Amino acid sequence: MLDIIKESWPWYVAGPLIGLTVPILLILGNKSFGISSSLRHICAACVPGNINFFKYDWRRESWNLFFVLGIFFGGMISAYFLVNPGEIIVNPKLKAELAGYGITDYSNLVPTQLMNFKNLLTLKGFLTMVVGGFLVGFGTRYAGGCTSGHAIMGLSNLQWPSLVATICFMIGGFFVANVVLPIILSL
């Protein structure tokens, strides 16, 4: 059983399991799925300032903090105890392309040759980690939610803004992965 958990699950298993969170959350407590809103709840609980954006009853949404903590600790448990000791399987064509950018280590889910503290002080590292992180955070706030909130929960509820946001997420992702990232990686 442990071997099955350690392997990658196919889309037709993982997708429906993720999709089932929507009806479960709605049935159990009329709650909506989304991760980015938890940062607002944490700030509302911890920031004692007089900021209108944080003036709401964050305690009503505290379940979301437990949900995110569960995701965090689940990730920690899987990273330490359920890790597959083999090399990450990457398509040979992608391996060849990444080798051209100096990325050849597939021992982790995130390429250590790209994401490390030493690389943070380079232009490539600054652009991918700091600027990219800022743009993800800004886009999440601008869109009124993250990809999980819009693409999983919002589309399931047939919300027009979620459809628009998801289309924009996908277009932006394709553009960055195919146009912007190759430019950054070649720096």
Short mmCIF file of N, CA and C in Angstrom, two decimals:
data_model
loop_
_atom_site.label_atom_id
_atom_site.label_comp_id
_atom_site.label_asym_id
_atom_site.label_seq_id
_atom_site.Cartn_x
_atom_site.Cartn_y
_atom_site.Cartn_z
N MET A 1 0.82 -1.20 0.00
CA MET A 1 0.00 0.00 0.00
C MET A 1 0.87 1.26 0.00
N LEU A 2 1.97 1.21 0.75
CA LEU A 2 2.86 2.37 0.82
C LEU A 2 3.47 2.68 -0.54
N ASP A 3 3.74 1.65 -1.33
CA ASP A 3 4.29 1.86 -2.67
C ASP A 3 3.30 2.60 -3.57
N ILE A 4 2.03 2.32 -3.42
CA ILE A 4 1.00 2.99 -4.22
C ILE A 4 0.92 4.46 -3.84
N ILE A 5 1.04 4.75 -2.56
CA ILE A 5 0.98 6.14 -2.10
C ILE A 5 2.19 6.93 -2.59
N LYS A 6 3.35 6.29 -2.65
CA LYS A 6 4.58 6.97 -3.06
C LYS A 6 4.62 7.30 -4.55
N GLU A 7 3.91 6.56 -5.36
CA GLU A 7 3.93 6.78 -6.81
C GLU A 7 3.04 7.96 -7.19
N SER A 8 3.30 8.52 -8.38
CA SER A 8 2.42 9.55 -8.91
C SER A 8 1.08 8.92 -9.26
N TRP A 9 0.02 9.61 -8.93
CA TRP A 9 -1.30 9.10 -9.26
C TRP A 9 -1.73 9.65 -10.61
N PRO A 10 -2.39 8.85 -11.42
CA PRO A 10 -2.84 9.34 -12.72
C PRO A 10 -3.94 10.39 -12.55
N TRP A 11 -4.10 11.20 -13.58
CA TRP A 11 -5.06 12.30 -13.54
C TRP A 11 -6.47 11.82 -13.25
N TYR A 12 -6.82 10.63 -13.75
CA TYR A 12 -8.19 10.15 -13.58
C TYR A 12 -8.46 9.68 -12.15
N VAL A 13 -7.44 9.60 -11.32
CA VAL A 13 -7.64 9.30 -9.89
C VAL A 13 -7.51 10.59 -9.08
N ALA A 14 -6.41 11.31 -9.29
CA ALA A 14 -6.15 12.53 -8.52
C ALA A 14 -7.18 13.61 -8.81
N GLY A 15 -7.54 13.80 -10.06
CA GLY A 15 -8.50 14.84 -10.44
C GLY A 15 -9.85 14.69 -9.75
N PRO A 16 -10.48 13.51 -9.84
CA PRO A 16 -11.75 13.35 -9.14
C PRO A 16 -11.63 13.49 -7.63
N LEU A 17 -10.52 13.06 -7.05
CA LEU A 17 -10.34 13.23 -5.60
C LEU A 17 -10.28 14.71 -5.22
N ILE A 18 -9.56 15.49 -6.02
CA ILE A 18 -9.53 16.94 -5.78
C ILE A 18 -10.92 17.52 -6.01
N GLY A 19 -11.57 17.09 -7.08
CA GLY A 19 -12.91 17.60 -7.39
C GLY A 19 -13.94 17.27 -6.32
N LEU A 20 -13.76 16.16 -5.63
CA LEU A 20 -14.70 15.80 -4.57
C LEU A 20 -14.63 16.72 -3.37
N THR A 21 -13.57 17.51 -3.25
CA THR A 21 -13.53 18.46 -2.13
C THR A 21 -14.63 19.50 -2.24
N VAL A 22 -15.03 19.82 -3.46
CA VAL A 22 -16.06 20.84 -3.66
C VAL A 22 -17.39 20.41 -3.04
N PRO A 23 -17.97 19.28 -3.44
CA PRO A 23 -19.25 18.92 -2.82
C PRO A 23 -19.13 18.60 -1.33
N ILE A 24 -17.99 18.05 -0.92
CA ILE A 24 -17.82 17.74 0.50
C ILE A 24 -17.85 19.03 1.31
N LEU A 25 -17.11 20.06 0.88
CA LEU A 25 -17.11 21.33 1.61
C LEU A 25 -18.48 21.99 1.59
N LEU A 26 -19.17 21.91 0.45
CA LEU A 26 -20.50 22.51 0.37
C LEU A 26 -21.51 21.77 1.24
N ILE A 27 -21.46 20.45 1.23
CA ILE A 27 -22.40 19.66 2.02
C ILE A 27 -22.14 19.77 3.51
N LEU A 28 -20.86 19.71 3.89
CA LEU A 28 -20.52 19.72 5.31
C LEU A 28 -20.73 21.07 5.99
N GLY A 29 -20.63 22.15 5.25
CA GLY A 29 -20.79 23.42 5.95
C GLY A 29 -20.93 24.63 5.07
N ASN A 30 -21.35 24.43 3.83
CA ASN A 30 -21.51 25.54 2.90
C ASN A 30 -20.24 26.39 2.82
N LYS A 31 -19.10 25.72 2.75
CA LYS A 31 -17.80 26.38 2.69
C LYS A 31 -17.27 26.32 1.27
N SER A 32 -16.45 27.31 0.91
CA SER A 32 -15.86 27.30 -0.42
C SER A 32 -14.38 27.01 -0.32
N PHE A 33 -13.88 26.31 -1.33
CA PHE A 33 -12.49 25.90 -1.39
C PHE A 33 -11.64 27.03 -1.95
N GLY A 34 -10.56 27.33 -1.29
CA GLY A 34 -9.61 28.33 -1.74
C GLY A 34 -8.51 28.46 -0.72
N ILE A 35 -7.32 28.66 -1.18
CA ILE A 35 -6.17 28.71 -0.29
C ILE A 35 -5.73 30.14 -0.01
N SER A 36 -5.77 31.00 -1.00
CA SER A 36 -5.22 32.35 -0.84
C SER A 36 -5.95 33.17 0.22
N SER A 37 -7.21 32.90 0.45
CA SER A 37 -7.95 33.67 1.46
C SER A 37 -7.42 33.42 2.86
N SER A 38 -6.72 32.32 3.07
CA SER A 38 -6.20 32.04 4.41
C SER A 38 -5.15 33.07 4.82
N LEU A 39 -4.39 33.62 3.88
CA LEU A 39 -3.42 34.65 4.22
C LEU A 39 -4.13 35.88 4.77
N ARG A 40 -5.26 36.22 4.18
CA ARG A 40 -6.04 37.36 4.69
C ARG A 40 -6.53 37.08 6.10
N HIS A 41 -6.96 35.85 6.36
CA HIS A 41 -7.43 35.50 7.70
C HIS A 41 -6.30 35.59 8.72
N ILE A 42 -5.10 35.13 8.33
CA ILE A 42 -3.95 35.21 9.24
C ILE A 42 -3.61 36.67 9.53
N CYS A 43 -3.61 37.50 8.49
CA CYS A 43 -3.32 38.91 8.69
C CYS A 43 -4.38 39.59 9.55
N ALA A 44 -5.63 39.25 9.33
CA ALA A 44 -6.71 39.83 10.13
C ALA A 44 -6.58 39.44 11.60
N ALA A 45 -6.09 38.23 11.85
CA ALA A 45 -5.93 37.78 13.23
C ALA A 45 -4.70 38.39 13.89
N CYS A 46 -3.66 38.65 13.11
CA CYS A 46 -2.37 39.06 13.68
C CYS A 46 -2.06 40.55 13.57
N VAL A 47 -2.64 41.23 12.59
CA VAL A 47 -2.32 42.64 12.38
C VAL A 47 -3.27 43.49 13.22
N PRO A 48 -2.73 44.17 14.23
CA PRO A 48 -3.61 44.95 15.10
C PRO A 48 -3.94 46.33 14.55
N GLY A 49 -3.57 46.63 13.32
CA GLY A 49 -3.79 47.94 12.74
C GLY A 49 -5.26 48.21 12.42
N ASN A 50 -5.49 49.43 12.02
CA ASN A 50 -6.84 49.87 11.69
C ASN A 50 -7.00 49.85 10.16
N ILE A 51 -6.91 48.66 9.57
CA ILE A 51 -6.97 48.51 8.12
C ILE A 51 -8.33 47.92 7.77
N ASN A 52 -9.08 48.63 6.93
CA ASN A 52 -10.45 48.20 6.61
C ASN A 52 -10.51 46.81 6.00
N PHE A 53 -9.50 46.46 5.18
CA PHE A 53 -9.49 45.16 4.50
C PHE A 53 -9.47 44.01 5.51
N PHE A 54 -8.90 44.24 6.69
CA PHE A 54 -8.79 43.20 7.71
C PHE A 54 -9.85 43.32 8.80
N LYS A 55 -10.80 44.22 8.63
CA LYS A 55 -11.87 44.37 9.62
C LYS A 55 -13.07 43.51 9.22
N TYR A 56 -13.06 42.29 9.66
CA TYR A 56 -14.17 41.36 9.45
C TYR A 56 -14.02 40.25 10.47
N ASP A 57 -15.02 39.43 10.59
CA ASP A 57 -14.98 38.34 11.58
C ASP A 57 -14.21 37.16 10.99
N TRP A 58 -12.89 37.20 11.13
CA TRP A 58 -12.04 36.14 10.58
C TRP A 58 -12.26 34.82 11.30
N ARG A 59 -12.80 34.85 12.51
CA ARG A 59 -13.02 33.61 13.27
C ARG A 59 -14.05 32.70 12.59
N ARG A 60 -14.98 33.31 11.84
CA ARG A 60 -15.97 32.51 11.11
C ARG A 60 -15.31 31.69 10.01
N GLU A 61 -14.15 32.14 9.56
CA GLU A 61 -13.43 31.46 8.49
C GLU A 61 -12.21 30.70 9.02
N SER A 62 -12.14 30.50 10.33
CA SER A 62 -10.95 29.85 10.90
C SER A 62 -10.82 28.40 10.44
N TRP A 63 -11.89 27.78 9.99
CA TRP A 63 -11.79 26.42 9.46
C TRP A 63 -10.79 26.38 8.30
N ASN A 64 -10.74 27.48 7.52
CA ASN A 64 -9.84 27.55 6.39
C ASN A 64 -8.38 27.48 6.84
N LEU A 65 -8.08 28.06 8.01
CA LEU A 65 -6.72 28.00 8.53
C LEU A 65 -6.34 26.56 8.88
N PHE A 66 -7.28 25.81 9.45
CA PHE A 66 -7.02 24.41 9.75
C PHE A 66 -6.85 23.59 8.46
N PHE A 67 -7.61 23.93 7.45
CA PHE A 67 -7.51 23.28 6.15
C PHE A 67 -6.11 23.49 5.56
N VAL A 68 -5.63 24.74 5.61
CA VAL A 68 -4.30 25.06 5.08
C VAL A 68 -3.22 24.41 5.93
N LEU A 69 -3.39 24.41 7.25
CA LEU A 69 -2.43 23.71 8.11
C LEU A 69 -2.37 22.23 7.78
N GLY A 70 -3.52 21.65 7.49
CA GLY A 70 -3.55 20.24 7.08
C GLY A 70 -2.80 20.01 5.78
N ILE A 71 -2.95 20.93 4.83
CA ILE A 71 -2.21 20.82 3.57
C ILE A 71 -0.71 20.94 3.85
N PHE A 72 -0.34 21.89 4.69
CA PHE A 72 1.08 22.10 5.01
C PHE A 72 1.68 20.86 5.67
N PHE A 73 1.02 20.37 6.74
CA PHE A 73 1.56 19.21 7.44
C PHE A 73 1.49 17.94 6.59
N GLY A 74 0.46 17.82 5.76
CA GLY A 74 0.39 16.69 4.84
C GLY A 74 1.56 16.72 3.86
N GLY A 75 1.89 17.91 3.38
CA GLY A 75 3.05 18.05 2.50
C GLY A 75 4.35 17.72 3.21
N MET A 76 4.47 18.15 4.46
CA MET A 76 5.68 17.84 5.24
C MET A 76 5.80 16.33 5.47
N ILE A 77 4.70 15.71 5.82
CA ILE A 77 4.73 14.25 6.06
C ILE A 77 5.11 13.52 4.78
N SER A 78 4.50 13.92 3.68
CA SER A 78 4.82 13.23 2.42
C SER A 78 6.25 13.51 1.98
N ALA A 79 6.76 14.72 2.25
CA ALA A 79 8.13 15.06 1.85
C ALA A 79 9.16 14.27 2.64
N TYR A 80 8.85 13.96 3.89
CA TYR A 80 9.82 13.26 4.73
C TYR A 80 9.63 11.75 4.78
N PHE A 81 8.40 11.29 4.68
CA PHE A 81 8.15 9.86 4.89
C PHE A 81 7.67 9.11 3.64
N LEU A 82 7.13 9.82 2.68
CA LEU A 82 6.56 9.15 1.51
C LEU A 82 7.31 9.50 0.22
N VAL A 83 8.51 10.00 0.35
CA VAL A 83 9.26 10.41 -0.82
C VAL A 83 9.69 9.19 -1.63
N ASN A 84 9.58 9.32 -2.93
CA ASN A 84 10.03 8.28 -3.84
C ASN A 84 11.53 8.46 -4.04
N PRO A 85 12.36 7.50 -3.68
CA PRO A 85 13.81 7.70 -3.74
C PRO A 85 14.37 7.78 -5.16
N GLY A 86 13.59 7.41 -6.13
CA GLY A 86 14.06 7.45 -7.51
C GLY A 86 14.07 8.85 -8.08
N GLU A 87 14.69 8.97 -9.24
CA GLU A 87 14.73 10.26 -9.93
C GLU A 87 13.33 10.63 -10.42
N ILE A 88 13.02 11.91 -10.41
CA ILE A 88 11.74 12.39 -10.92
C ILE A 88 11.68 12.09 -12.42
N ILE A 89 10.59 11.52 -12.86
CA ILE A 89 10.44 11.16 -14.27
C ILE A 89 10.06 12.42 -15.06
N VAL A 90 10.91 12.76 -16.02
CA VAL A 90 10.69 13.93 -16.86
C VAL A 90 10.77 13.49 -18.31
N ASN A 91 9.90 14.03 -19.13
CA ASN A 91 9.89 13.72 -20.55
C ASN A 91 11.27 13.98 -21.15
N PRO A 92 11.78 13.06 -21.96
CA PRO A 92 13.13 13.22 -22.55
C PRO A 92 13.30 14.52 -23.34
N LYS A 93 12.27 14.96 -24.05
CA LYS A 93 12.38 16.22 -24.80
C LYS A 93 12.54 17.40 -23.85
N LEU A 94 11.79 17.38 -22.74
CA LEU A 94 11.91 18.45 -21.75
C LEU A 94 13.28 18.40 -21.08
N LYS A 95 13.77 17.18 -20.80
CA LYS A 95 15.11 17.04 -20.21
C LYS A 95 16.16 17.66 -21.12
N ALA A 96 16.05 17.41 -22.40
CA ALA A 96 17.02 17.97 -23.35
C ALA A 96 16.95 19.49 -23.37
N GLU A 97 15.74 20.04 -23.35
CA GLU A 97 15.59 21.49 -23.35
C GLU A 97 16.14 22.09 -22.06
N LEU A 98 15.80 21.49 -20.91
CA LEU A 98 16.27 22.00 -19.63
C LEU A 98 17.78 21.88 -19.49
N ALA A 99 18.37 20.84 -20.08
CA ALA A 99 19.83 20.69 -20.04
C ALA A 99 20.51 21.87 -20.72
N GLY A 100 19.87 22.41 -21.74
CA GLY A 100 20.40 23.60 -22.40
C GLY A 100 20.45 24.81 -21.50
N TYR A 101 19.62 24.82 -20.45
CA TYR A 101 19.61 25.91 -19.47
C TYR A 101 20.41 25.56 -18.22
N GLY A 102 21.06 24.40 -18.22
CA GLY A 102 21.88 24.00 -17.08
C GLY A 102 21.12 23.28 -15.98
N ILE A 103 19.91 22.84 -16.26
CA ILE A 103 19.11 22.13 -15.26
C ILE A 103 19.18 20.64 -15.59
N THR A 104 19.90 19.89 -14.76
CA THR A 104 20.10 18.46 -15.00
C THR A 104 19.81 17.60 -13.78
N ASP A 105 19.56 18.22 -12.64
CA ASP A 105 19.32 17.47 -11.40
C ASP A 105 17.82 17.27 -11.21
N TYR A 106 17.40 16.02 -11.23
CA TYR A 106 15.97 15.70 -11.07
C TYR A 106 15.72 14.90 -9.80
N SER A 107 16.52 15.17 -8.78
CA SER A 107 16.36 14.44 -7.53
C SER A 107 15.27 15.04 -6.64
N ASN A 108 14.81 16.26 -6.95
CA ASN A 108 13.74 16.93 -6.20
C ASN A 108 12.63 17.36 -7.15
N LEU A 109 11.48 17.68 -6.57
CA LEU A 109 10.38 18.17 -7.40
C LEU A 109 10.68 19.54 -8.00
N VAL A 110 11.43 20.35 -7.26
CA VAL A 110 11.84 21.67 -7.74
C VAL A 110 13.32 21.60 -8.09
N PRO A 111 13.71 22.03 -9.28
CA PRO A 111 15.14 21.96 -9.64
C PRO A 111 16.01 22.79 -8.70
N THR A 112 16.92 22.12 -8.00
CA THR A 112 17.78 22.83 -7.06
C THR A 112 18.76 23.76 -7.78
N GLN A 113 19.01 23.52 -9.04
CA GLN A 113 19.89 24.41 -9.79
C GLN A 113 19.21 25.74 -10.10
N LEU A 114 17.92 25.81 -9.92
CA LEU A 114 17.18 27.04 -10.15
C LEU A 114 16.71 27.67 -8.85
N MET A 115 16.19 26.87 -7.93
CA MET A 115 15.64 27.38 -6.69
C MET A 115 16.55 27.04 -5.51
N ASN A 116 17.42 27.97 -5.16
CA ASN A 116 18.27 27.84 -3.98
C ASN A 116 18.65 29.23 -3.50
N PHE A 117 19.13 29.34 -2.28
CA PHE A 117 19.44 30.65 -1.72
C PHE A 117 20.58 31.35 -2.46
N LYS A 118 21.58 30.62 -2.92
CA LYS A 118 22.69 31.21 -3.66
C LYS A 118 22.18 31.82 -4.96
N ASN A 119 21.26 31.15 -5.61
CA ASN A 119 20.71 31.61 -6.88
C ASN A 119 19.81 32.83 -6.70
N LEU A 120 19.32 33.04 -5.50
CA LEU A 120 18.45 34.19 -5.22
C LEU A 120 19.16 35.51 -5.50
N LEU A 121 20.48 35.52 -5.36
CA LEU A 121 21.26 36.75 -5.55
C LEU A 121 21.66 36.97 -7.01
N THR A 122 21.19 36.12 -7.91
CA THR A 122 21.45 36.31 -9.34
C THR A 122 20.21 36.91 -9.99
N LEU A 123 20.38 37.45 -11.17
CA LEU A 123 19.24 38.04 -11.89
C LEU A 123 18.18 36.97 -12.18
N LYS A 124 18.63 35.80 -12.62
CA LYS A 124 17.71 34.70 -12.93
C LYS A 124 16.92 34.28 -11.69
N GLY A 125 17.61 34.12 -10.57
CA GLY A 125 16.95 33.71 -9.33
C GLY A 125 16.02 34.78 -8.80
N PHE A 126 16.45 36.05 -8.88
CA PHE A 126 15.61 37.15 -8.41
C PHE A 126 14.33 37.23 -9.23
N LEU A 127 14.46 37.09 -10.55
CA LEU A 127 13.28 37.17 -11.42
C LEU A 127 12.32 36.01 -11.16
N THR A 128 12.85 34.79 -11.03
CA THR A 128 11.97 33.64 -10.85
C THR A 128 11.35 33.58 -9.45
N MET A 129 12.15 33.89 -8.42
CA MET A 129 11.63 33.73 -7.06
C MET A 129 10.94 34.97 -6.52
N VAL A 130 11.58 36.14 -6.63
CA VAL A 130 11.03 37.35 -6.03
C VAL A 130 9.98 37.99 -6.93
N VAL A 131 10.36 38.29 -8.16
CA VAL A 131 9.41 38.94 -9.08
C VAL A 131 8.26 37.98 -9.40
N GLY A 132 8.59 36.72 -9.66
CA GLY A 132 7.53 35.73 -9.94
C GLY A 132 6.59 35.57 -8.75
N GLY A 133 7.15 35.51 -7.55
CA GLY A 133 6.31 35.39 -6.35
C GLY A 133 5.41 36.60 -6.16
N PHE A 134 5.97 37.79 -6.40
CA PHE A 134 5.17 39.01 -6.30
C PHE A 134 4.03 38.99 -7.31
N LEU A 135 4.33 38.61 -8.56
CA LEU A 135 3.30 38.59 -9.59
C LEU A 135 2.21 37.58 -9.29
N VAL A 136 2.58 36.43 -8.74
CA VAL A 136 1.57 35.44 -8.35
C VAL A 136 0.68 36.02 -7.25
N GLY A 137 1.29 36.63 -6.25
CA GLY A 137 0.50 37.23 -5.16
C GLY A 137 -0.38 38.36 -5.64
N PHE A 138 0.17 39.24 -6.49
CA PHE A 138 -0.61 40.35 -7.03
C PHE A 138 -1.77 39.83 -7.88
N GLY A 139 -1.48 38.86 -8.75
CA GLY A 139 -2.52 38.31 -9.61
C GLY A 139 -3.62 37.63 -8.82
N THR A 140 -3.23 36.95 -7.76
CA THR A 140 -4.22 36.29 -6.90
C THR A 140 -5.15 37.32 -6.27
N ARG A 141 -4.57 38.39 -5.78
CA ARG A 141 -5.39 39.44 -5.15
C ARG A 141 -6.24 40.15 -6.19
N TYR A 142 -5.66 40.44 -7.34
CA TYR A 142 -6.38 41.15 -8.40
C TYR A 142 -7.55 40.31 -8.92
N ALA A 143 -7.34 39.01 -9.04
CA ALA A 143 -8.39 38.12 -9.55
C ALA A 143 -9.41 37.76 -8.47
N GLY A 144 -9.14 38.13 -7.24
CA GLY A 144 -10.08 37.81 -6.16
C GLY A 144 -10.01 36.36 -5.74
N GLY A 145 -8.88 35.73 -5.96
CA GLY A 145 -8.72 34.34 -5.54
C GLY A 145 -7.63 33.65 -6.35
N CYS A 146 -7.29 32.47 -5.89
CA CYS A 146 -6.20 31.71 -6.52
C CYS A 146 -6.77 30.70 -7.52
N THR A 147 -5.88 29.94 -8.12
CA THR A 147 -6.31 28.97 -9.11
C THR A 147 -7.21 27.91 -8.50
N SER A 148 -6.93 27.50 -7.28
CA SER A 148 -7.78 26.47 -6.67
C SER A 148 -9.17 27.02 -6.38
N GLY A 149 -9.23 28.24 -5.90
CA GLY A 149 -10.54 28.83 -5.61
C GLY A 149 -11.38 29.05 -6.85
N HIS A 150 -10.75 29.57 -7.90
CA HIS A 150 -11.49 29.84 -9.13
C HIS A 150 -11.70 28.59 -9.98
N ALA A 151 -10.61 27.86 -10.26
CA ALA A 151 -10.69 26.74 -11.21
C ALA A 151 -11.41 25.54 -10.63
N ILE A 152 -11.28 25.30 -9.35
CA ILE A 152 -11.94 24.14 -8.76
C ILE A 152 -13.31 24.52 -8.21
N MET A 153 -13.34 25.49 -7.33
CA MET A 153 -14.60 25.84 -6.67
C MET A 153 -15.50 26.71 -7.55
N GLY A 154 -14.92 27.77 -8.13
CA GLY A 154 -15.73 28.71 -8.90
C GLY A 154 -16.34 28.10 -10.15
N LEU A 155 -15.55 27.32 -10.90
CA LEU A 155 -16.10 26.68 -12.09
C LEU A 155 -17.16 25.65 -11.73
N SER A 156 -16.96 24.96 -10.61
CA SER A 156 -17.96 23.97 -10.18
C SER A 156 -19.29 24.64 -9.87
N ASN A 157 -19.24 25.87 -9.40
CA ASN A 157 -20.46 26.62 -9.08
C ASN A 157 -20.94 27.48 -10.24
N LEU A 158 -20.34 27.28 -11.42
CA LEU A 158 -20.72 27.99 -12.64
C LEU A 158 -20.66 29.51 -12.48
N GLN A 159 -19.59 29.99 -11.87
CA GLN A 159 -19.41 31.43 -11.67
C GLN A 159 -18.65 32.02 -12.85
N TRP A 160 -19.26 33.01 -13.49
CA TRP A 160 -18.67 33.65 -14.65
C TRP A 160 -17.30 34.27 -14.33
N PRO A 161 -17.12 35.01 -13.22
CA PRO A 161 -15.79 35.57 -12.92
C PRO A 161 -14.72 34.48 -12.78
N SER A 162 -15.09 33.33 -12.29
CA SER A 162 -14.12 32.25 -12.15
C SER A 162 -13.72 31.70 -13.51
N LEU A 163 -14.65 31.65 -14.44
CA LEU A 163 -14.31 31.20 -15.79
C LEU A 163 -13.33 32.18 -16.43
N VAL A 164 -13.61 33.47 -16.31
CA VAL A 164 -12.72 34.49 -16.87
C VAL A 164 -11.34 34.40 -16.21
N ALA A 165 -11.32 34.30 -14.88
CA ALA A 165 -10.04 34.21 -14.16
C ALA A 165 -9.26 32.96 -14.57
N THR A 166 -9.93 31.83 -14.68
CA THR A 166 -9.26 30.58 -15.05
C THR A 166 -8.70 30.66 -16.46
N ILE A 167 -9.44 31.23 -17.38
CA ILE A 167 -8.94 31.41 -18.75
C ILE A 167 -7.70 32.30 -18.73
N CYS A 168 -7.74 33.37 -17.95
CA CYS A 168 -6.58 34.26 -17.84
C CYS A 168 -5.40 33.56 -17.19
N PHE A 169 -5.65 32.75 -16.15
CA PHE A 169 -4.57 31.98 -15.51
C PHE A 169 -3.91 31.07 -16.54
N MET A 170 -4.72 30.39 -17.34
CA MET A 170 -4.18 29.43 -18.32
C MET A 170 -3.40 30.15 -19.41
N ILE A 171 -3.94 31.23 -19.94
CA ILE A 171 -3.23 31.99 -20.97
C ILE A 171 -1.91 32.52 -20.41
N GLY A 172 -1.96 33.09 -19.22
CA GLY A 172 -0.75 33.59 -18.59
C GLY A 172 0.27 32.49 -18.34
N GLY A 173 -0.19 31.34 -17.88
CA GLY A 173 0.71 30.22 -17.64
C GLY A 173 1.37 29.72 -18.91
N PHE A 174 0.59 29.57 -19.98
CA PHE A 174 1.15 29.14 -21.26
C PHE A 174 2.17 30.16 -21.78
N PHE A 175 1.83 31.43 -21.67
CA PHE A 175 2.72 32.49 -22.15
C PHE A 175 4.03 32.50 -21.37
N VAL A 176 3.94 32.45 -20.06
CA VAL A 176 5.15 32.49 -19.24
C VAL A 176 6.00 31.24 -19.46
N ALA A 177 5.37 30.07 -19.49
CA ALA A 177 6.12 28.81 -19.64
C ALA A 177 6.80 28.72 -21.01
N ASN A 178 6.17 29.25 -22.04
CA ASN A 178 6.70 29.08 -23.39
C ASN A 178 7.46 30.29 -23.93
N VAL A 179 7.26 31.47 -23.36
CA VAL A 179 7.92 32.66 -23.87
C VAL A 179 8.85 33.30 -22.82
N VAL A 180 8.31 33.60 -21.66
CA VAL A 180 9.06 34.34 -20.64
C VAL A 180 10.11 33.46 -19.96
N LEU A 181 9.73 32.28 -19.51
CA LEU A 181 10.66 31.42 -18.76
C LEU A 181 11.89 31.04 -19.58
N PRO A 182 11.76 30.66 -20.85
CA PRO A 182 12.99 30.38 -21.61
C PRO A 182 13.94 31.59 -21.68
N ILE A 183 13.40 32.79 -21.75
CA ILE A 183 14.25 33.98 -21.76
C ILE A 183 14.96 34.12 -20.41
N ILE A 184 14.22 33.95 -19.32
CA ILE A 184 14.82 34.08 -17.99
C ILE A 184 15.86 32.99 -17.75
N LEU A 185 15.55 31.75 -18.15
CA LEU A 185 16.48 30.65 -17.92
C LEU A 185 17.76 30.80 -18.74
N SER A 186 17.71 31.53 -19.85
CA SER A 186 18.90 31.68 -20.67
C SER A 186 19.78 32.84 -20.19
N LEU A 187 19.39 33.54 -19.14
CA LEU A 187 20.20 34.65 -18.61
C LEU A 187 21.47 34.13 -17.98
#
